[in-house]
Short mmCIF file of C-alpha atoms in Angstrom, two decimals:
data_model
loop_
_atom_site.label_atom_id
_atom_site.label_comp_id
_atom_site.label_asym_id
_atom_site.label_seq_id
_atom_site.Cartn_x
_atom_site.Cartn_y
_atom_site.Cartn_z
CA MET A 1105 -10.95 -22.93 -6.79
CA SER A 1106 -12.94 -20.68 -4.47
CA ASP A 1107 -15.59 -18.31 -5.79
CA PRO A 1108 -14.44 -14.72 -6.37
CA ARG A 1109 -15.26 -12.30 -3.61
CA PHE A 1110 -16.82 -8.86 -3.94
CA THR A 1111 -16.76 -6.00 -1.44
CA SER A 1112 -19.90 -4.42 0.01
CA LEU A 1113 -19.55 -1.68 -2.63
CA ARG A 1114 -20.09 -3.99 -5.62
CA ASP A 1115 -23.44 -2.40 -6.56
CA ARG A 1116 -21.88 1.09 -6.47
CA HIS A 1117 -19.04 0.03 -8.76
CA GLU A 1118 -21.37 -1.62 -11.25
CA ALA A 1119 -23.62 1.46 -11.32
CA LEU A 1120 -20.56 3.59 -12.09
CA GLY A 1121 -19.63 1.35 -15.02
CA ALA A 1122 -16.54 -0.22 -13.48
CA SER A 1123 -14.54 -2.94 -15.18
CA PHE A 1124 -13.45 -5.63 -12.74
CA THR A 1125 -10.33 -7.76 -12.39
CA ASP A 1126 -9.19 -10.46 -9.98
CA PHE A 1127 -6.90 -9.20 -7.25
CA GLY A 1128 -5.98 -11.50 -4.38
CA GLY A 1129 -9.15 -13.54 -4.92
CA TRP A 1130 -11.35 -10.45 -5.00
CA GLN A 1131 -13.17 -8.93 -7.97
CA MET A 1132 -12.03 -5.31 -7.77
CA PRO A 1133 -12.64 -2.27 -10.01
CA VAL A 1134 -9.70 -1.86 -12.39
CA ARG A 1135 -11.13 1.33 -13.94
CA TYR A 1136 -14.37 3.29 -14.26
CA THR A 1137 -13.67 5.54 -17.23
CA SER A 1138 -10.03 6.11 -18.20
CA ASP A 1139 -6.84 5.02 -16.44
CA LEU A 1140 -5.23 8.35 -17.33
CA ALA A 1141 -8.17 10.48 -16.21
CA GLU A 1142 -8.36 8.68 -12.86
CA HIS A 1143 -4.60 8.98 -12.34
CA HIS A 1144 -4.55 12.71 -13.13
CA ALA A 1145 -7.57 13.35 -10.89
CA VAL A 1146 -5.65 11.98 -7.91
CA ARG A 1147 -2.62 14.13 -8.67
CA GLN A 1148 -4.68 17.29 -9.30
CA ALA A 1149 -7.75 16.95 -7.03
CA ALA A 1150 -8.72 13.59 -5.52
CA GLY A 1151 -9.73 10.01 -6.22
CA ILE A 1152 -11.82 7.61 -4.16
CA PHE A 1153 -10.77 3.95 -4.01
CA ASP A 1154 -12.47 0.88 -2.60
CA ILE A 1155 -9.72 -0.98 -0.76
CA SER A 1156 -12.01 -3.17 1.34
CA HIS A 1157 -10.17 -6.25 0.08
CA MET A 1158 -7.32 -5.43 2.44
CA ALA A 1159 -7.07 -7.55 5.61
CA GLU A 1160 -7.32 -6.22 9.17
CA PHE A 1161 -6.09 -7.82 12.38
CA THR A 1162 -6.31 -6.64 15.97
CA VAL A 1163 -3.71 -7.42 18.63
CA LYS A 1164 -4.86 -6.82 22.21
CA GLY A 1165 -3.38 -7.65 25.58
CA SER A 1166 -0.78 -6.67 28.15
CA ASP A 1167 2.03 -8.14 26.03
CA ALA A 1168 0.87 -6.52 22.76
CA GLY A 1169 3.85 -4.21 22.25
CA GLY A 1170 6.45 -6.80 23.20
CA TYR A 1171 4.76 -9.44 21.07
CA LEU A 1172 4.77 -7.21 17.98
CA ASP A 1173 8.47 -6.44 18.55
CA VAL A 1174 9.12 -10.17 18.10
CA ALA A 1175 6.50 -10.86 15.43
CA LEU A 1176 7.44 -7.94 13.16
CA ALA A 1177 10.71 -6.37 12.04
CA GLY A 1178 10.13 -2.95 13.64
CA ARG A 1179 9.98 -1.76 17.25
CA LEU A 1180 6.23 -1.36 17.62
CA SER A 1181 6.33 -1.09 21.42
CA ALA A 1182 7.76 2.42 20.92
CA LEU A 1183 4.93 3.53 18.63
CA PRO A 1184 2.87 6.25 20.36
CA VAL A 1185 -0.89 5.88 20.67
CA GLY A 1186 -2.44 7.75 17.73
CA LYS A 1187 0.39 6.99 15.30
CA ALA A 1188 0.97 4.46 12.52
CA LYS A 1189 4.10 2.68 11.29
CA TYR A 1190 5.06 0.76 8.17
CA SER A 1191 6.60 -2.61 9.04
CA LEU A 1192 7.45 -6.04 7.68
CA LEU A 1193 6.34 -9.53 8.66
CA LEU A 1194 9.36 -11.72 8.00
CA ALA A 1195 9.74 -15.48 7.64
CA GLU A 1196 12.41 -17.40 9.57
CA SER A 1197 14.35 -17.28 6.27
CA GLY A 1198 14.47 -13.47 6.45
CA GLY A 1199 12.21 -13.17 3.41
CA ILE A 1200 9.10 -11.02 3.42
CA ILE A 1201 5.72 -12.64 4.16
CA ASP A 1202 4.01 -9.26 3.84
CA ASP A 1203 4.44 -5.55 4.33
CA VAL A 1204 1.91 -4.05 6.75
CA ILE A 1205 0.86 -0.84 8.44
CA VAL A 1206 0.43 -0.94 12.22
CA TYR A 1207 -1.76 1.53 14.13
CA ARG A 1208 -1.57 1.87 17.89
CA LEU A 1209 -5.16 2.42 19.00
CA GLN A 1210 -4.58 2.22 22.76
CA GLU A 1211 -1.73 1.24 25.06
CA ASP A 1212 -2.49 -2.48 24.67
CA ASP A 1213 -4.50 -2.38 21.44
CA TYR A 1214 -3.05 -2.39 17.90
CA LEU A 1215 -4.54 -2.64 14.42
CA ILE A 1216 -2.60 -4.26 11.56
CA ILE A 1217 -3.60 -3.81 7.91
CA SER A 1218 -2.10 -6.28 5.44
CA ASN A 1219 -2.42 -7.14 1.76
CA ALA A 1220 -5.52 -9.04 0.63
CA GLY A 1221 -3.67 -11.89 -1.06
CA ASN A 1222 -1.58 -12.57 2.05
CA ARG A 1223 -4.44 -12.64 4.56
CA ASP A 1224 -4.17 -16.37 5.36
CA ASP A 1225 -0.37 -16.33 5.65
CA VAL A 1226 -0.42 -13.24 7.87
CA ARG A 1227 -3.13 -14.70 10.11
CA GLU A 1228 -1.18 -17.93 10.51
CA ALA A 1229 2.12 -16.19 11.28
CA LEU A 1230 0.60 -13.75 13.76
CA THR A 1231 -1.31 -16.55 15.51
CA VAL A 1232 1.65 -18.92 15.81
CA ARG A 1233 3.94 -16.16 17.09
CA ALA A 1234 1.43 -15.20 19.80
CA ALA A 1235 1.66 -18.54 21.57
CA SER A 1236 3.95 -17.43 24.43
CA PHE A 1237 2.49 -13.94 24.89
CA ALA A 1238 -0.50 -12.56 26.79
CA VAL A 1239 -2.22 -11.31 23.65
CA GLU A 1240 -5.28 -12.03 21.57
CA VAL A 1241 -4.92 -11.89 17.78
CA ALA A 1242 -8.15 -11.58 15.82
CA ASP A 1243 -8.85 -11.46 12.08
CA VAL A 1244 -11.51 -8.73 11.82
CA SER A 1245 -11.30 -8.27 8.04
CA ASP A 1246 -14.90 -9.25 7.33
CA ASP A 1247 -16.22 -6.78 9.89
CA HIS A 1248 -14.74 -3.73 8.17
CA ALA A 1249 -14.63 -1.90 4.88
CA LEU A 1250 -11.81 0.41 3.85
CA ILE A 1251 -12.21 3.43 1.57
CA ALA A 1252 -9.31 5.65 0.49
CA VAL A 1253 -9.63 9.29 -0.54
CA GLN A 1254 -6.33 10.41 -2.04
CA GLY A 1255 -5.21 13.71 -3.52
CA PRO A 1256 -4.46 17.33 -2.63
CA ARG A 1257 -8.16 18.07 -1.92
CA ALA A 1258 -8.76 14.97 0.23
CA GLU A 1259 -8.87 16.82 3.54
CA GLU A 1260 -11.24 19.43 2.13
CA ILE A 1261 -13.57 16.70 0.84
CA LEU A 1262 -13.70 14.77 4.10
CA ALA A 1263 -14.32 17.93 6.10
CA ALA A 1264 -17.31 18.68 3.85
CA THR A 1265 -18.83 15.19 3.96
CA PRO A 1266 -22.20 15.02 5.80
CA GLY A 1267 -22.34 12.37 8.48
CA ILE A 1268 -18.67 12.48 9.46
CA ALA A 1269 -18.69 13.84 13.01
CA ASP A 1270 -16.98 13.68 16.39
CA VAL A 1271 -13.55 14.02 14.80
CA SER A 1272 -11.05 13.70 17.65
CA ILE A 1273 -8.32 15.87 16.07
CA PRO A 1274 -8.95 19.04 14.02
CA TRP A 1275 -8.43 18.38 10.33
CA ALA A 1276 -5.49 20.78 9.99
CA GLU A 1277 -3.70 19.10 12.91
CA GLN A 1278 -3.93 15.53 11.57
CA ARG A 1279 -0.49 14.33 10.51
CA TYR A 1280 0.82 11.79 8.02
CA TYR A 1281 1.06 8.26 9.41
CA ALA A 1282 -1.29 9.10 12.25
CA TRP A 1283 -5.00 8.52 12.84
CA ALA A 1284 -8.01 10.19 14.39
CA SER A 1285 -11.26 8.71 15.64
CA ALA A 1286 -14.64 9.88 14.37
CA THR A 1287 -18.14 8.65 13.66
CA PHE A 1288 -20.15 8.29 10.48
CA ASP A 1289 -23.91 8.33 11.00
CA GLY A 1290 -23.18 7.23 14.55
CA GLU A 1291 -20.96 4.29 13.54
CA PRO A 1292 -17.27 4.20 14.53
CA LEU A 1293 -14.91 5.61 11.89
CA LEU A 1294 -11.11 5.51 11.92
CA LEU A 1295 -9.47 8.26 9.86
CA ALA A 1296 -5.92 7.19 8.96
CA ARG A 1297 -3.76 9.75 7.16
CA THR A 1298 -2.03 7.10 5.11
CA GLY A 1299 -2.14 6.01 1.48
CA TYR A 1300 -0.55 4.31 -1.50
CA THR A 1301 -0.46 7.05 -4.13
CA GLY A 1302 2.28 9.49 -3.13
CA GLU A 1303 -0.37 12.15 -2.43
CA ASP A 1304 -1.93 13.45 0.74
CA GLY A 1305 -4.99 11.47 1.68
CA PHE A 1306 -6.89 9.28 4.09
CA GLU A 1307 -7.90 5.67 4.50
CA LEU A 1308 -11.26 5.32 6.24
CA LEU A 1309 -12.08 2.19 8.21
CA VAL A 1310 -15.79 1.65 8.92
CA PRO A 1311 -18.14 -1.24 9.71
CA THR A 1312 -18.94 -3.08 6.47
CA SER A 1313 -22.62 -2.14 6.69
CA ALA A 1314 -21.80 1.58 6.75
CA ALA A 1315 -19.54 1.57 3.68
CA PRO A 1316 -22.13 2.10 0.92
CA ALA A 1317 -23.58 5.21 2.57
CA LEU A 1318 -20.10 6.58 3.27
CA TRP A 1319 -19.05 6.00 -0.37
CA ASP A 1320 -22.17 7.81 -1.60
CA ARG A 1321 -21.71 10.72 0.77
CA LEU A 1322 -18.02 11.16 -0.07
CA LEU A 1323 -18.74 11.18 -3.81
CA GLU A 1324 -21.56 13.67 -3.39
CA ALA A 1325 -19.44 16.03 -1.29
CA GLY A 1326 -16.33 15.59 -3.44
CA ALA A 1327 -17.74 15.81 -6.95
CA PRO A 1328 -17.74 19.65 -7.02
CA LEU A 1329 -14.11 19.54 -5.85
CA GLY A 1330 -12.96 17.14 -8.58
CA LEU A 1331 -13.28 13.81 -6.77
CA VAL A 1332 -13.65 10.80 -9.09
CA PRO A 1333 -13.84 7.04 -8.45
CA ALA A 1334 -10.52 5.40 -9.29
CA GLY A 1335 -9.57 1.78 -9.89
CA LEU A 1336 -6.58 -0.50 -9.51
CA ALA A 1337 -4.96 0.59 -12.78
CA ALA A 1338 -4.62 4.20 -11.59
CA ARG A 1339 -3.59 3.02 -8.12
CA ASP A 1340 -0.77 1.01 -9.70
CA THR A 1341 0.67 3.86 -11.79
CA LEU A 1342 0.33 6.23 -8.83
CA ARG A 1343 2.21 3.95 -6.44
CA LEU A 1344 4.85 3.21 -9.09
CA GLU A 1345 5.54 6.93 -9.59
CA ALA A 1346 5.83 7.23 -5.81
CA GLY A 1347 8.34 4.34 -5.70
CA MET A 1348 6.13 2.26 -3.40
CA PRO A 1349 6.71 -1.51 -3.57
CA LEU A 1350 3.93 -3.98 -4.36
CA TYR A 1351 3.92 -7.44 -2.84
CA GLY A 1352 4.38 -10.06 -5.53
CA HIS A 1353 6.36 -7.61 -7.66
CA GLU A 1354 9.03 -5.84 -5.57
CA LEU A 1355 8.49 -7.89 -2.39
CA GLY A 1356 8.24 -11.60 -1.70
CA LEU A 1357 9.49 -14.55 0.32
CA GLU A 1358 12.71 -14.62 -1.70
CA THR A 1359 13.37 -10.92 -1.05
CA LYS A 1360 15.39 -9.64 1.91
CA PRO A 1361 14.41 -6.16 3.19
CA SER A 1362 17.79 -4.60 2.37
CA GLN A 1363 17.48 -5.69 -1.26
CA ALA A 1364 14.22 -3.74 -1.54
CA GLY A 1365 15.67 -0.63 0.10
CA LEU A 1366 13.76 -1.40 3.32
CA GLY A 1367 16.69 -2.06 5.62
CA ARG A 1368 15.62 0.99 7.66
CA VAL A 1369 12.39 -0.81 8.60
CA VAL A 1370 14.29 -3.62 10.34
CA VAL A 1371 15.45 -2.87 13.89
CA THR A 1372 18.38 -5.25 14.14
CA ALA A 1373 19.23 -3.92 17.60
CA LYS A 1374 16.23 -5.77 19.02
CA GLU A 1375 17.21 -8.80 21.09
CA ARG A 1376 15.04 -11.05 18.95
CA PHE A 1377 12.49 -11.06 16.17
CA VAL A 1378 11.44 -13.68 13.68
CA GLY A 1379 13.89 -13.71 10.78
CA LYS A 1380 16.69 -11.87 12.60
CA ASP A 1381 19.30 -14.57 12.05
CA ALA A 1382 18.72 -14.63 8.29
CA VAL A 1383 17.73 -11.05 7.48
CA ASP A 1384 21.00 -10.04 5.81
CA ALA A 1385 21.11 -10.40 2.04
CA PRO A 1386 24.01 -12.41 0.61
CA GLU A 1387 26.85 -10.48 -0.99
CA GLY A 1388 26.09 -9.67 -4.61
CA ALA A 1389 22.31 -10.13 -4.24
CA PRO A 1390 20.24 -8.00 -6.65
CA VAL A 1391 18.98 -4.65 -5.35
CA LEU A 1392 15.93 -2.59 -6.25
CA VAL A 1393 16.49 0.48 -8.41
CA GLY A 1394 14.48 2.96 -10.42
CA LEU A 1395 14.83 3.21 -14.19
CA VAL A 1396 13.84 6.03 -16.53
CA ALA A 1397 13.77 5.90 -20.32
CA GLU A 1398 12.87 8.16 -23.20
CA GLY A 1399 10.16 7.69 -25.79
CA ARG A 1400 6.82 5.96 -25.22
CA ARG A 1401 7.67 2.25 -24.95
CA ALA A 1402 7.69 1.10 -21.36
CA GLY A 1403 9.31 -1.97 -19.88
CA ARG A 1404 6.87 -4.22 -18.05
CA ALA A 1405 7.17 -6.70 -15.18
CA GLY A 1406 9.27 -9.68 -16.26
CA TYR A 1407 11.20 -7.84 -18.98
CA SER A 1408 14.98 -8.13 -18.79
CA VAL A 1409 17.41 -5.30 -18.14
CA VAL A 1410 20.55 -5.80 -20.22
CA THR A 1411 23.87 -4.28 -21.24
CA GLU A 1412 24.43 -2.89 -24.73
CA ASP A 1413 25.84 -6.31 -25.64
CA GLY A 1414 22.77 -8.12 -24.34
CA ALA A 1415 24.16 -9.48 -21.07
CA VAL A 1416 21.34 -9.75 -18.52
CA LEU A 1417 21.73 -7.46 -15.49
CA GLY A 1418 18.35 -8.08 -13.89
CA GLU A 1419 14.59 -7.97 -14.31
CA ILE A 1420 11.87 -5.35 -14.22
CA THR A 1421 9.32 -5.84 -11.43
CA SER A 1422 6.94 -2.96 -12.33
CA GLY A 1423 6.91 -0.58 -15.27
CA ALA A 1424 4.67 1.89 -17.09
CA LEU A 1425 4.57 5.02 -19.17
CA SER A 1426 4.29 7.57 -16.36
CA PRO A 1427 1.12 9.66 -16.76
CA THR A 1428 2.54 12.46 -14.59
CA LEU A 1429 6.08 12.58 -15.96
CA GLY A 1430 5.36 11.66 -19.58
CA HIS A 1431 8.15 9.10 -20.02
CA PRO A 1432 8.66 5.41 -19.20
CA ILE A 1433 9.59 4.45 -15.64
CA ALA A 1434 10.25 1.10 -14.00
CA MET A 1435 11.49 -0.57 -10.88
CA ALA A 1436 13.88 -3.47 -11.30
CA TYR A 1437 16.26 -5.72 -9.40
CA LEU A 1438 19.79 -5.34 -10.76
CA THR A 1439 23.19 -6.67 -9.83
CA PRO A 1440 24.91 -4.26 -7.40
CA SER A 1441 27.64 -3.48 -9.93
CA SER A 1442 25.05 -1.98 -12.29
CA ALA A 1443 22.83 -0.34 -9.66
CA ALA A 1444 24.61 2.99 -9.16
CA GLU A 1445 22.55 6.08 -9.95
CA GLY A 1446 23.32 7.31 -13.46
CA THR A 1447 24.32 3.90 -14.84
CA ALA A 1448 23.28 3.42 -18.47
CA VAL A 1449 21.40 0.19 -19.19
CA PHE A 1450 18.91 -1.14 -21.75
CA LEU A 1451 15.38 -2.47 -21.41
CA ASP A 1452 14.63 -5.53 -23.52
CA VAL A 1453 11.15 -4.61 -24.74
CA ARG A 1454 10.05 -7.55 -26.86
CA GLY A 1455 13.40 -7.84 -28.56
CA THR A 1456 14.09 -4.11 -28.89
CA ARG A 1457 16.72 -2.57 -26.62
CA ILE A 1458 15.48 0.70 -25.15
CA PRO A 1459 18.15 2.94 -23.52
CA ALA A 1460 17.47 3.64 -19.83
CA THR A 1461 19.22 5.15 -16.84
CA VAL A 1462 19.31 4.04 -13.22
CA THR A 1463 17.75 6.70 -11.01
CA ALA A 1464 16.89 7.22 -7.35
CA LEU A 1465 13.43 6.42 -6.06
CA PRO A 1466 10.81 7.82 -5.92
CA PHE A 1467 10.19 9.11 -9.43
CA TYR A 1468 7.58 11.58 -8.15
CA ARG A 1469 7.32 13.45 -4.86
CA ARG A 1470 4.48 15.82 -3.99
CA THR A 1471 5.51 19.36 -3.22
CA LYS A 1472 3.20 19.96 -0.23
#
């Protein structure tokens, strides 16, 4: 077993009193104070997250766009410079190796950000698939740190942070799933208007050595505006409310995109891409749904979803008592016959059947 890894912000987290947990081989802050307080701060003001465990890859070369069209499920050659796109890296079986975000930095230069736990599998797949293309794939994960500032006051906080300069696009003109270039204390800074919380926000990519100073400066500028450090526990309830899938829970090698509601991400009209011949889910395969229940007892990952008579309909993949909505929510894979919105089902919570209703995702959507 390899030793646990820490990000370059370990000292900052320890000084803030963080509790740590293993995540994809990394020791990451799970909370600093209270899961609820950190969650509510993101919904009402802003939270700052260390997400430096995520993996980054660059794809450069004259064939970059065409290569990514084959390597990934989307049509990345059509992505404009300055924009970002959510996509899927599929296996030959049509299952999901990872879900990624792709940024087009220049005409022949792309950045891919993937999940920490899938770094080795993503590197291998991207490298093997590059063999017949004029491209260079590089794993640059260790060169960069990634900090997310999420919440309705995120833009205001970044604009007030000393050291952030040379912003290529005025703050008010930066759009969701797009990026701007900037500098921080003279070092290159990529400002991506993306996130995993359902709120407005940014993910900031900087050289690893610059991350501690950027973290400090963001906290100093943001504290008067309600910014708090937030850990993985809050990040998980935030993304669940927003109906965003998590690899290893809603997504995996045994999952076809259409089962997870991600059929729109797959451009089947492309002449070829890895997994195309097997991307369709078999008839009757379970599909991802949202579930809402009353009371305070939440279904958790692995709990069964059943009929009133106890017949198993499927399994919960993520569940929690929603801090924002005040009632239990969950995502689950159910048989298609029980997946229609409004269908009454039961959650088997340690032997007690809790009434629940199938609902559309997401559970929460920001109003502006």
